[in-house]
Amino acid sequence: MRAADEDPSAAAAGAPEEGAPGGEDAGAPEESAARADDAPGGEGAPEGSAPGGEGAPEGSAPAPPRAAAPRPPAESRSRRLGRWIRDHYCTIDVRTLGLFRLVLGFLLVSDCLRHWAEARWIYSNDGVLTNHYHLFHPSSGFNFSLYHAFSSIGEVHVAFALSLFCFFCFFIGWHTRLFSILSFVLVTSRDNRIVMIENGGYVVVNLITCWAMFMPTGRRFSVDALVRSYRERKERTAADLADRSRPAWATQPYVSGIVLLAILNLATIYYFNVVNKSGQIWRRGDTVHYVLHLDRMVTGLAVVAREYIPFWAKKGMTWGVLMLEAMLVPWILSPYGRRFTRALAMGGMWALHGSFGVMMRLGPFSWFMIGWSFLLPTAQHWDALERWYRRRAAPRVVVYDGSSPLAFALMRFLVRLDGLELLRFEEARGEAAGAAEEAGGGEPRPELFVVRDPSDGRVFQGAGALREILQALPGGRFARPLFWALTLGAPGALLGIASRRRDAIARFFGLTRRARARAGEVAESPSPLSEKLARGRVIAREALVAYLGLCAVSQAINENKSVPAILKHTQPKFVQATIVYPRLLQGWGMFAPNPITEDGSITVDAITIDGRHVDPFTGQPPDLDLTDARGLGLGQIRQDYFNRIRLDRNKAFRRPGLQDYLLRYHERTGRQEDEILAFDVYWVRDQCPRPGEVAPYKNEAIPILSYRKPGYRPRPGMPALPPVRKEESAGN
């Protein structure tokens, strides 16, 4: 069955579609025919056909010379350009897509767990922003979130559990297309539930998950690929196991405009992250110094690093970051030498974002940018990796019990894992002997399977057999510790149990002795209607990709300050909705045009019913001085919420949202003496140390929210509540 039956994009993978510019072999048959007819009696002319030749009958009038067939018109420049773009920017190896899905799925699962840990205070109605309040006071003009349907903490846990299930299904590649779409809806819904904690990393998650929807990421390294392989290939004999031909859908590269869009978007991020950094602090080389002193963002490693890295080295690191980001653009986009430029780009991205990730609490940004880099490997990289691994692996012969349906099922599974074709399969005995034994006679049955080294004849059993099989499978030697952990360190014992109970296990799973191939069995062929529908889906997909690409270009022009004002324009409402509903923004300028030089965080000075002063966010006495801080230990969600709630434009979310959350402090602790009678919320800020210095300065506490319990009268011996503080502006 053709790949188009599973995925309409497969119609574009091997050959150009109708009307597509410049198929590689277009016109070749006509050109060869024209060459054959160029000269009468030429080498390609049939014997006796040339006028006046030996085969002409006597007395016959000479035939008139035959005109040469007209040559097809030369390929137009636009068609050549289209084919060049297709080959260099719109084509991707399906193995790359499979690896990309594994990395992206793992990151989505990890990020879901990170948010789930903060579910109570940020996503439930026990937190700082209830769903019903946000529905009537949305954070943006176009706001939609499935999470608005979940109110209590129990319901929110259900929402996160369902999200985690979808991300995991996408990770393993089960119903990949469906769960890739659901994953996109869920990550954008989580973002829209509370936009105040959004940063550039959330936008990267939205974008990369959106582009993944249009890619057949389940064609390799997935449950879908495994199931499809079982459905299309029904091995019945040892000879069938030796046939290692792969179907077209698993080998042909994928061709689509989404590949171009994803690669261009990746390069665009680095381009604007360079050109937008036009401030004097970047030019002087002071950025790393300031960034390492942002206590609300840095990790413990950064606190140590800022104390031991000399200032001149920090200057070099600043300019090094700019140079690396600038070099990433041509490395990503270079159409030539991609075996080297793409490898350089991946290495540069891992180094850049890996250092960001361990030094700063930026949320998903660093890790998902590394995940995006897994779209860059080409077929050349896969071939080089295969050659490298072959030098470290060795061929083996797997000898299995030919009478056991369980053994044969395991061999069918190994065939699908054996991408390097280093395993050969042999039956330990014929089926007749197995049948004789089942009838009560014959020799004892052999092991379920053993492994033989063809070079010296050594035979491995039990755990040794499993070890030898793993070393021959792609990446198997690296997966061996995980395999041993999953089998609780006793793979040999488990294999022995399976060998002794092979028949019972086969009956439990419905495995039967394999049947002979039926005569006249043919593969199912697609109907003309299904072919037309597949082609229609391809056209619709490419049209949607083109529209999203135009929206992305429009948004990048309007959002980035370095773009000339003459190019700015008013977007139609439907374009704004397309971009803002799923948060597919394109403004890129981390620490641009200058880095942040002012550090700050939220501190709450709350008074409990027994007269204590406590910060409900920490459970500790309030700290109104940041100058002695050595990292605040705030996660990305908390630090971004603190930084945004202090802004005047978010006043509507302080009361009742933040106020109600603080007043429920005693409910969270379960202690009645923690009931809060009054509190003042401060934006506490200071200035980062000047270049070459280590001490912050100019600490100040700005009140942004004040509360006193109405009608409260202190008990005898208790002081009166302080007067309400006048709320001030801490930024726009």
XYZ file of C-alpha atoms in Angstrom:
732
model
C 0.000 0.000 0.000
C 1.353 3.453 -0.868
C 2.479 5.863 1.790
C -0.243 8.270 0.753
C -2.816 5.909 2.253
C -1.440 6.597 5.727
C -0.302 10.168 5.303
C -1.269 12.367 2.376
C 2.098 14.062 2.542
C 3.707 10.868 1.331
C 2.485 11.647 -2.159
C 5.023 14.448 -2.215
C 7.880 12.491 -0.735
C 9.296 10.622 -3.672
C 8.098 12.430 -6.787
C 6.855 15.944 -7.484
C 3.125 16.512 -7.424
C 1.170 17.534 -10.476
C 1.989 21.099 -11.239
C 4.969 21.106 -8.858
C 7.970 22.843 -10.407
C 10.817 20.826 -11.692
C 10.589 17.118 -10.940
C 14.090 15.690 -11.096
C 13.353 13.281 -13.912
C 10.908 15.452 -15.798
C 11.470 15.349 -19.524
C 14.093 12.598 -19.418
C 12.196 10.043 -21.561
C 11.454 12.624 -24.256
C 15.076 13.771 -24.357
C 16.378 10.226 -24.787
C 13.830 9.590 -27.541
C 14.909 12.730 -29.317
C 18.549 11.667 -29.135
C 17.662 8.280 -30.586
C 15.952 9.914 -33.552
C 18.477 12.665 -34.175
C 20.197 10.921 -37.108
C 18.552 8.573 -39.617
C 19.963 5.130 -39.305
C 21.505 6.020 -35.983
C 22.285 3.525 -33.262
C 18.869 3.756 -31.770
C 16.964 3.234 -35.051
C 15.432 -0.232 -35.640
C 17.251 -2.454 -38.096
C 16.101 -1.924 -41.697
C 14.160 1.166 -40.920
C 16.645 3.720 -42.176
C 15.891 5.015 -45.726
C 18.225 3.557 -48.318
C 19.709 1.158 -45.806
C 20.372 -2.533 -46.246
C 16.897 -3.520 -45.240
C 15.123 -1.320 -47.857
C 13.256 -3.429 -50.482
C 14.618 -3.337 -54.040
C 13.021 -0.879 -56.415
C 11.249 0.996 -53.728
C 11.387 4.753 -53.771
C 13.579 6.172 -51.076
C 11.551 7.290 -48.115
C 11.615 10.986 -47.351
C 13.911 11.890 -44.478
C 12.083 11.827 -41.159
C 12.115 15.062 -39.238
C 13.785 14.909 -35.845
C 11.405 15.027 -32.884
C 11.325 18.496 -31.372
C 13.254 18.882 -28.152
C 11.232 19.807 -25.087
C 11.595 23.438 -24.080
C 14.393 24.180 -21.658
C 13.375 24.204 -18.011
C 12.420 27.689 -16.952
C 14.494 29.548 -14.398
C 11.567 29.694 -11.971
C 11.125 25.912 -12.138
C 14.820 25.370 -11.514
C 14.657 27.749 -8.563
C 11.598 25.965 -7.207
C 13.292 22.602 -7.478
C 16.443 23.974 -5.809
C 14.431 25.360 -2.879
C 12.531 22.102 -2.591
C 15.702 20.012 -2.510
C 17.649 22.256 -0.106
C 14.995 23.618 2.268
C 11.727 21.689 1.915
C 13.075 18.144 2.240
C 13.843 16.337 5.475
C 14.824 12.793 6.410
C 12.018 10.892 8.128
C 14.526 9.577 10.692
C 15.162 13.187 11.682
C 11.420 13.692 12.154
C 11.208 10.578 14.334
C 14.092 11.731 16.538
C 12.622 15.239 16.703
C 9.320 13.789 17.930
C 11.053 11.816 20.668
C 12.912 14.899 21.909
C 9.906 17.212 21.658
C 7.605 14.682 23.332
C 10.050 14.225 26.214
C 10.278 17.993 26.677
C 6.484 18.371 26.616
C 6.108 15.677 29.272
C 8.813 17.286 31.440
C 7.346 20.781 31.084
C 3.878 19.467 31.930
C 5.223 17.982 35.161
C 6.924 21.307 35.971
C 3.657 23.199 35.617
C 1.687 20.509 37.416
C 3.841 21.050 40.495
C 2.569 24.672 40.574
C -1.046 23.790 39.762
C -2.666 24.834 43.042
C -1.496 28.433 43.275
C -1.357 29.335 39.594
C -4.028 27.274 37.749
C -6.793 26.455 40.238
C -9.438 28.676 41.786
C -7.512 28.411 45.049
C -4.729 30.372 43.376
C -4.009 33.893 42.240
C -6.387 33.973 39.260
C -9.715 32.143 39.160
C -10.971 30.847 35.841
C -14.284 32.715 35.973
C -12.574 36.037 36.691
C -10.179 35.501 33.794
C -13.032 34.609 31.444
C -14.596 38.032 32.031
C -11.260 39.891 32.287
C -9.073 38.111 29.698
C -5.368 38.868 29.572
C -5.405 39.421 25.806
C -7.853 40.306 23.082
C -8.005 36.768 21.719
C -7.965 34.320 24.581
C -9.060 30.686 24.626
C -8.083 27.959 27.075
C -9.417 24.500 27.770
C -8.105 24.981 31.294
C -10.857 27.535 31.911
C -13.205 24.543 32.230
C -11.368 23.247 35.318
C -11.922 25.070 38.617
C -11.034 23.162 41.787
C -7.601 21.717 42.412
C -8.990 18.219 41.872
C -10.335 19.184 38.461
C -7.039 20.859 37.563
C -5.191 17.661 38.471
C -7.450 15.814 36.029
C -6.652 18.386 33.337
C -2.923 17.935 33.856
C -3.242 14.148 33.908
C -5.052 14.224 30.557
C -2.438 16.610 29.182
C 0.362 14.346 30.355
C -1.325 11.370 28.687
C -1.549 13.239 25.366
C 2.085 14.355 25.529
C 3.226 10.826 26.361
C 1.233 9.348 23.465
C 2.867 11.874 21.156
C 6.266 10.956 22.605
C 5.881 7.235 21.877
C 4.217 7.939 18.536
C 0.834 6.308 19.111
C -1.844 7.874 16.898
C 0.804 10.508 16.338
C -1.167 12.907 14.169
C -4.091 13.036 16.609
C -1.954 13.547 19.689
C 0.285 16.096 18.000
C -2.817 18.226 17.373
C -4.079 17.699 20.923
C -0.632 18.558 22.294
C -0.699 21.867 20.432
C -4.170 22.705 21.758
C -3.137 21.818 25.305
C 0.141 23.764 25.439
C -1.514 26.876 24.014
C -4.439 26.444 26.427
C -2.046 26.250 29.350
C -0.335 29.415 28.136
C -3.629 31.265 27.714
C -4.864 30.254 31.166
C -2.507 32.808 32.755
C -0.621 34.911 30.230
C 1.189 36.786 32.997
C 3.752 33.996 33.359
C 4.407 33.749 29.615
C 7.914 34.451 28.342
C 9.744 33.802 25.088
C 10.132 30.157 26.040
C 6.364 29.627 26.071
C 6.137 31.114 22.588
C 8.871 28.746 21.416
C 6.859 25.809 22.806
C 3.748 26.990 20.980
C 5.582 27.477 17.690
C 7.528 24.249 17.671
C 4.446 22.221 18.641
C 2.423 23.955 15.930
C 4.952 23.187 13.192
C 5.176 19.570 14.409
C 1.446 19.119 13.682
C 2.143 19.335 9.949
C 5.016 16.833 9.942
C 4.741 13.023 9.755
C 6.800 12.580 12.904
C 5.400 9.096 13.450
C 6.938 7.447 10.378
C 10.020 6.289 12.274
C 10.814 5.282 15.859
C 7.141 5.145 16.822
C 4.371 2.774 17.824
C 2.516 3.816 14.662
C 5.439 2.769 12.467
C 5.713 -0.555 14.308
C 1.994 -1.302 13.994
C 1.962 -0.311 10.336
C 4.949 -2.532 9.660
C 3.191 -5.494 11.285
C 0.086 -4.782 9.254
C 1.917 -4.580 5.927
C 4.513 -7.316 6.475
C 3.271 -10.664 7.777
C 6.368 -12.853 8.013
C 5.609 -16.565 8.085
C 8.968 -18.262 7.495
C 12.636 -17.793 8.279
C 13.109 -16.660 4.690
C 10.615 -13.860 5.299
C 12.708 -12.711 8.266
C 15.721 -12.412 5.964
C 13.894 -9.924 3.718
C 14.959 -6.528 5.052
C 13.430 -4.310 2.389
C 11.794 -1.229 3.873
C 8.561 0.357 2.648
C 8.672 3.686 0.856
C 6.958 5.551 3.697
C 9.835 4.640 6.033
C 12.662 5.618 3.684
C 11.561 8.384 1.321
C 12.303 11.925 2.537
C 9.397 14.163 3.418
C 8.806 17.194 1.195
C 6.678 20.105 2.409
C 6.710 23.838 2.914
C 6.484 23.272 6.677
C 10.142 22.205 6.672
C 11.125 25.532 5.109
C 8.909 27.439 7.558
C 10.324 25.674 10.631
C 13.958 26.198 9.561
C 13.393 29.845 8.606
C 11.621 30.501 11.902
C 14.555 29.013 13.806
C 17.041 31.226 11.950
C 14.759 34.247 12.437
C 14.912 33.847 16.213
C 18.697 34.165 16.195
C 18.733 36.934 13.595
C 16.491 39.230 15.619
C 18.164 38.226 18.887
C 21.347 39.688 17.388
C 20.140 42.797 15.577
C 17.825 43.823 18.419
C 20.758 43.850 20.866
C 21.921 47.283 19.844
C 22.449 48.896 23.253
C 25.653 50.267 24.702
C 25.829 47.630 27.445
C 26.110 44.891 24.836
C 28.712 46.851 22.915
C 30.777 47.465 26.037
C 30.655 43.761 26.902
C 28.962 44.198 30.291
C 25.866 42.054 29.691
C 27.053 38.797 31.285
C 28.076 40.735 34.403
C 24.574 42.192 34.800
C 22.772 38.957 33.958
C 24.722 36.961 36.535
C 23.609 39.440 39.211
C 19.866 39.103 38.558
C 19.121 37.226 41.780
C 15.524 36.518 40.832
C 16.664 34.574 37.726
C 20.029 32.981 38.442
C 20.712 29.468 39.687
C 23.121 28.529 42.448
C 25.754 27.696 39.837
C 25.557 31.241 38.463
C 25.969 32.679 41.977
C 29.229 30.782 42.334
C 30.330 31.635 38.781
C 29.835 35.381 39.204
C 32.159 35.374 42.197
C 35.028 33.545 40.505
C 34.858 34.530 36.818
C 37.052 37.634 36.285
C 35.455 40.688 34.747
C 37.545 40.509 31.566
C 36.274 36.958 31.005
C 32.679 38.145 31.406
C 33.314 40.711 28.656
C 34.632 37.992 26.380
C 31.601 35.815 27.133
C 29.262 38.702 26.245
C 30.802 39.227 22.829
C 31.069 35.463 22.374
C 27.303 35.106 22.842
C 26.650 37.759 20.195
C 29.102 36.186 17.755
C 27.696 32.699 18.250
C 24.098 33.842 17.774
C 25.143 35.682 14.614
C 26.986 32.633 13.234
C 24.016 30.365 13.883
C 21.984 32.133 11.189
C 24.238 31.217 8.213
C 25.009 27.800 9.684
C 21.295 26.973 9.839
C 20.435 28.411 6.418
C 23.502 27.394 4.407
C 22.393 25.284 1.411
C 25.878 23.859 0.877
C 28.178 21.857 3.105
C 25.253 21.068 5.370
C 27.019 18.032 6.751
C 29.310 20.503 8.534
C 27.203 23.667 8.890
C 24.207 21.874 10.386
C 26.496 20.026 12.802
C 28.075 23.345 13.797
C 24.629 24.856 14.292
C 23.506 22.003 16.537
C 26.712 22.140 18.574
C 26.448 25.918 18.893
C 22.804 25.749 19.996
C 23.535 23.074 22.579
C 26.455 25.054 23.995
C 24.571 28.369 24.010
C 21.281 27.174 25.458
C 22.843 24.548 27.679
C 24.809 27.281 29.447
C 21.679 29.463 29.647
C 19.703 26.555 31.070
C 22.108 25.748 33.895
C 22.835 29.382 34.782
C 19.352 30.905 34.645
C 15.770 29.953 35.427
C 14.236 30.795 32.064
C 11.590 28.098 31.988
C 11.263 26.130 28.761
C 13.209 28.471 26.479
C 16.664 26.910 26.549
C 15.549 23.295 26.441
C 12.974 23.702 23.674
C 15.472 25.629 21.564
C 17.780 22.639 21.910
C 14.813 20.472 20.944
C 14.250 22.610 17.834
C 17.829 21.876 16.764
C 16.883 18.228 16.198
C 15.211 19.271 12.934
C 18.659 19.993 11.481
C 20.262 16.522 10.917
C 20.393 15.431 7.271
C 20.656 12.009 5.652
C 24.443 12.475 5.587
C 24.508 12.697 9.369
C 22.440 9.537 9.699
C 24.721 7.672 7.295
C 27.814 8.836 9.189
C 26.232 7.785 12.485
C 25.429 4.366 11.027
C 29.013 3.884 9.858
C 30.312 4.938 13.271
C 28.045 2.505 15.104
C 28.766 -0.371 12.728
C 32.439 -0.150 13.670
C 31.453 -0.733 17.295
C 28.892 -3.467 16.736
C 29.255 -7.033 15.501
C 26.923 -9.298 13.497
C 25.188 -12.110 15.334
C 23.019 -15.106 14.436
C 19.831 -15.575 16.477
C 18.821 -19.245 16.629
C 15.201 -19.554 17.746
C 12.778 -22.340 18.462
C 10.972 -22.790 15.157
C 8.078 -24.596 16.814
C 7.262 -21.740 19.197
C 4.868 -18.968 18.142
C 6.288 -16.845 20.964
C 9.856 -17.236 19.663
C 8.798 -16.334 16.135
C 6.883 -13.294 17.393
C 10.021 -12.119 19.190
C 12.046 -12.573 16.003
C 9.532 -10.480 14.059
C 9.963 -7.754 16.663
C 13.765 -7.927 16.446
C 13.628 -7.636 12.657
C 11.912 -4.277 13.055
C 14.505 -3.058 15.536
C 17.473 -4.276 13.488
C 18.025 -1.132 11.457
C 21.676 -1.981 10.772
C 20.808 -5.508 9.572
C 23.465 -7.093 11.761
C 21.205 -9.911 12.929
C 20.494 -13.118 11.011
C 17.860 -15.617 12.045
C 17.900 -19.413 11.973
C 15.428 -22.017 13.170
C 16.731 -24.389 15.800
C 14.480 -27.161 14.497
C 11.753 -27.740 11.967
C 8.085 -27.522 12.678
C 7.672 -31.245 12.207
C 9.991 -31.946 15.136
C 8.079 -29.448 17.231
C 4.807 -31.131 16.356
C 6.268 -34.548 17.258
C 7.319 -33.239 20.652
C 3.862 -31.815 21.298
C 2.482 -35.278 20.555
C 4.676 -36.719 23.308
C 7.815 -37.774 21.457
C 11.017 -36.277 20.095
C 13.948 -34.579 21.772
C 13.607 -31.895 24.441
C 12.738 -28.513 23.056
C 15.575 -26.034 22.515
C 15.955 -22.680 24.251
C 13.507 -20.009 23.212
C 16.440 -18.410 21.426
C 20.211 -18.343 21.663
C 22.782 -16.157 19.927
C 25.807 -17.373 17.974
C 28.892 -15.394 17.000
C 29.451 -16.288 13.317
C 33.157 -15.449 13.508
C 34.145 -18.051 16.103
C 30.993 -20.088 16.737
C 30.537 -19.052 20.374
C 26.989 -19.477 21.670
C 25.353 -17.125 24.189
C 22.295 -17.948 26.279
C 20.080 -16.095 28.735
C 21.352 -12.660 29.745
C 24.384 -13.120 27.493
C 22.136 -13.624 24.480
C 20.220 -10.466 25.296
C 23.464 -8.533 25.707
C 24.729 -9.683 22.302
C 21.459 -8.765 20.615
C 21.467 -5.294 22.169
C 25.010 -4.542 21.013
C 23.947 -5.288 17.423
C 20.828 -3.070 17.493
C 21.095 0.672 16.712
C 21.896 2.392 19.993
C 21.350 -0.844 21.876
C 24.592 -0.715 23.839
C 23.562 2.678 25.229
C 20.064 1.442 26.073
C 21.353 -1.631 27.915
C 21.411 0.008 31.395
C 17.786 1.080 30.922
C 16.820 -2.401 29.727
C 18.522 -3.989 32.735
C 16.734 -1.537 35.051
C 13.333 -2.307 33.497
C 13.936 -6.033 34.030
C 14.962 -5.370 37.666
C 18.498 -6.537 36.928
C 17.409 -10.077 36.136
C 16.841 -10.293 32.361
C 18.253 -13.828 32.230
C 15.856 -15.120 34.881
C 12.869 -13.511 33.150
C 13.955 -15.005 29.836
C 14.215 -18.422 31.500
C 10.663 -18.130 32.823
C 9.409 -17.116 29.377
C 11.270 -20.042 27.798
C 9.714 -22.584 30.171
C 6.212 -21.166 29.727
C 6.433 -20.264 26.060
C 3.280 -22.113 25.062
C 1.146 -20.636 27.849
C 2.386 -17.130 27.043
C 1.659 -17.669 23.356
C -1.891 -18.799 24.135
C -2.407 -15.812 26.464
C -1.454 -13.340 23.721
C -3.296 -15.262 21.010
C -0.144 -16.245 19.127
C -0.567 -19.245 16.857
C 1.760 -21.338 14.766
C 2.410 -19.284 11.673
C 0.423 -20.239 8.568
C 1.732 -20.690 5.080
C 1.234 -17.822 2.690
C -2.069 -18.096 0.872
C -1.911 -18.407 -2.873
C -2.938 -15.329 -4.766
C -2.574 -13.032 -1.759
C -1.906 -9.521 -3.038
C -1.324 -6.210 -1.363
C -4.234 -3.820 -1.152
C -4.117 -1.038 -3.754
C -5.518 2.451 -3.226
C -8.632 3.386 -5.114
C -8.658 6.368 -7.524
C -10.916 8.227 -5.087
C -8.519 7.741 -2.180
C -5.650 8.987 -4.360
C -7.567 12.138 -5.238
C -8.490 12.732 -1.599
C -4.867 12.267 -0.581
C -3.726 14.802 -3.158
C -6.424 17.199 -1.996
C -5.212 16.886 1.597
C -1.669 17.675 0.464
C -2.842 20.811 -1.359
C -4.920 21.932 1.632
C -2.014 21.317 3.999
C 0.450 23.298 1.900
C -2.047 26.154 1.532
C -2.486 26.318 5.324
C 1.291 26.218 5.832
C 1.705 29.075 3.359
C -0.928 31.127 5.210
C 0.727 30.522 8.583
C 4.059 31.476 7.045
C 2.646 34.798 5.830
C 1.168 35.438 9.289
C 4.550 34.704 10.892
C 6.327 37.123 8.539
C 3.744 39.829 9.239
C 4.082 39.352 12.992
C 7.893 39.381 12.869
C 7.837 42.671 10.961
C 5.443 44.328 13.398
C 6.905 42.981 16.647
C 10.640 43.496 16.216
C 11.943 47.004 16.826
C 14.868 46.644 14.423
C 12.531 46.378 11.414
C 12.159 49.776 9.658
C 8.966 51.644 10.529
C 8.003 51.880 6.864
C 7.402 48.110 6.854
C 5.075 48.170 9.859
C 1.446 47.613 8.935
C -2.013 47.029 10.337
C -2.980 43.377 10.395
C -6.486 42.222 9.497
C -8.510 40.914 12.411
C -8.407 37.304 11.198
C -4.592 37.462 11.019
C -4.446 38.842 14.561
C -6.742 36.049 15.734
C -4.613 33.437 13.955
C -1.515 34.654 15.801
C -2.820 35.643 19.238
C -5.256 32.804 20.001
C -2.445 30.181 19.920
C 0.192 32.752 21.018
C 2.316 32.305 17.859
C 4.204 35.525 18.491
C 7.427 36.503 16.735
C 9.071 39.178 18.867
C 12.650 38.108 19.602
C 14.977 40.156 21.748
C 16.104 38.499 24.954
C 17.870 41.164 27.031
C 17.504 43.649 24.156
C 18.368 46.343 23.330
C 20.140 46.242 26.705
C 20.062 43.660 29.503
C 18.117 44.219 32.687
C 20.147 46.190 35.199
C 17.451 46.366 37.877
C 16.720 43.333 40.017
C 13.468 42.884 41.869
C 10.916 40.559 43.439
C 7.656 40.551 45.380
C 7.734 40.507 49.179
C 4.590 40.353 51.300
C 4.548 41.721 54.841
C 1.478 40.020 56.336
C 0.305 40.253 59.947
C -1.327 37.134 61.394
C -4.014 36.992 64.031
C -1.397 36.300 66.709
C 0.712 39.313 65.691
C 3.464 37.615 63.678
C 4.845 39.065 60.440
C 5.091 36.467 57.672
C 5.436 36.303 53.904
C 2.724 33.834 52.734
C 4.751 32.972 49.619
C 7.705 31.733 51.665
C 6.303 31.073 55.141
C 9.249 33.106 56.505
C 9.517 36.651 57.907
C 9.384 39.211 55.086
C 12.702 40.295 53.578
C 12.653 43.872 52.306
C 16.352 44.087 51.428
C 17.723 42.402 48.290
C 21.267 43.735 48.476
C 22.468 40.763 50.528
C 20.800 38.120 48.326
C 22.787 35.298 46.725
C 20.062 34.066 44.424
C 16.397 34.032 45.436
C 15.749 30.450 44.314
C 12.577 31.407 42.454
C 11.296 29.170 39.693
C 10.412 30.690 36.340
C 6.659 30.655 36.989
C 6.917 32.470 40.311
C 9.507 35.032 39.234
C 7.600 35.948 36.068
C 4.325 36.244 37.970
C 5.999 38.533 40.508
C 7.545 40.640 37.748
C 4.245 41.042 35.880
C 1.789 41.527 38.749
C 3.709 44.629 39.847
C 2.962 46.368 36.506
C 0.174 48.925 36.399
C -1.499 47.192 33.450
C -2.099 44.143 35.667
C -3.742 45.970 38.556
C -7.019 44.248 37.740
C -5.480 40.895 38.722
C -4.253 42.026 42.171
C -7.667 42.450 43.697
C -9.440 40.064 44.012
C -6.946 37.545 42.576
C -3.733 38.068 44.547
C -5.545 39.444 47.594
C -7.849 36.434 47.927
C -4.940 34.038 47.552
C -3.017 35.708 50.386
C -6.059 35.729 52.682
C -6.424 31.940 52.260
C -2.964 31.377 53.777
C -4.351 29.755 56.933
C -6.388 27.322 54.806
C -3.238 26.153 53.058
C -1.266 25.734 56.288
C -4.163 24.275 58.266
C -3.343 26.557 61.234
C -5.982 28.983 62.468
C -3.296 31.203 64.036
C -2.019 31.886 60.489
C -5.166 33.848 59.598
C -4.070 37.138 58.040
C -5.476 40.418 59.344
C -3.429 42.800 57.200
C -0.771 42.734 54.551
C 1.280 44.998 52.320
C 2.651 43.697 49.018
C 5.928 45.336 47.997
C 7.910 45.301 44.803
C 11.388 45.231 46.319
C 14.097 46.260 43.887
C 17.734 47.212 43.743
C 20.281 48.051 41.100
C 22.708 45.378 39.944
C 26.369 46.035 40.812
C 28.203 48.369 38.484
C 30.677 46.729 36.088
C 33.689 45.549 38.021
C 31.851 45.715 41.374
C 30.044 43.027 43.368
C 27.641 44.905 45.673
C 24.075 45.858 44.597
C 22.861 49.297 45.603
C 19.793 51.569 45.865
C 17.405 49.118 47.522
C 13.785 50.287 47.776
C 10.398 48.751 48.590
C 7.404 50.020 46.578
C 3.926 49.164 47.967
C 1.612 47.932 45.207
C -1.239 46.386 47.248
C -2.429 47.028 50.807
C -5.173 45.354 52.875
C -6.650 45.695 56.367
C -9.415 43.457 57.686
C -12.622 45.531 57.795
C -14.001 46.172 61.276
C -11.116 44.489 63.069
C -10.504 45.558 66.654
C -7.366 44.311 68.373
C -7.693 42.239 71.490
C -6.409 43.664 74.763
C -2.631 43.720 74.737
C -2.416 43.483 70.936
C -1.234 46.487 68.876
C -3.535 48.186 66.401
C -3.087 47.457 62.737
C -0.816 49.907 60.893
C -2.502 52.364 58.531
C -3.120 51.334 54.935
C -0.117 52.052 52.731
C -0.588 54.246 49.695
C -0.156 52.121 46.594
C 2.455 53.333 44.129
C 3.451 52.514 40.584
C 6.248 49.961 40.133
C 6.259 50.133 36.324
C 3.992 50.045 33.328
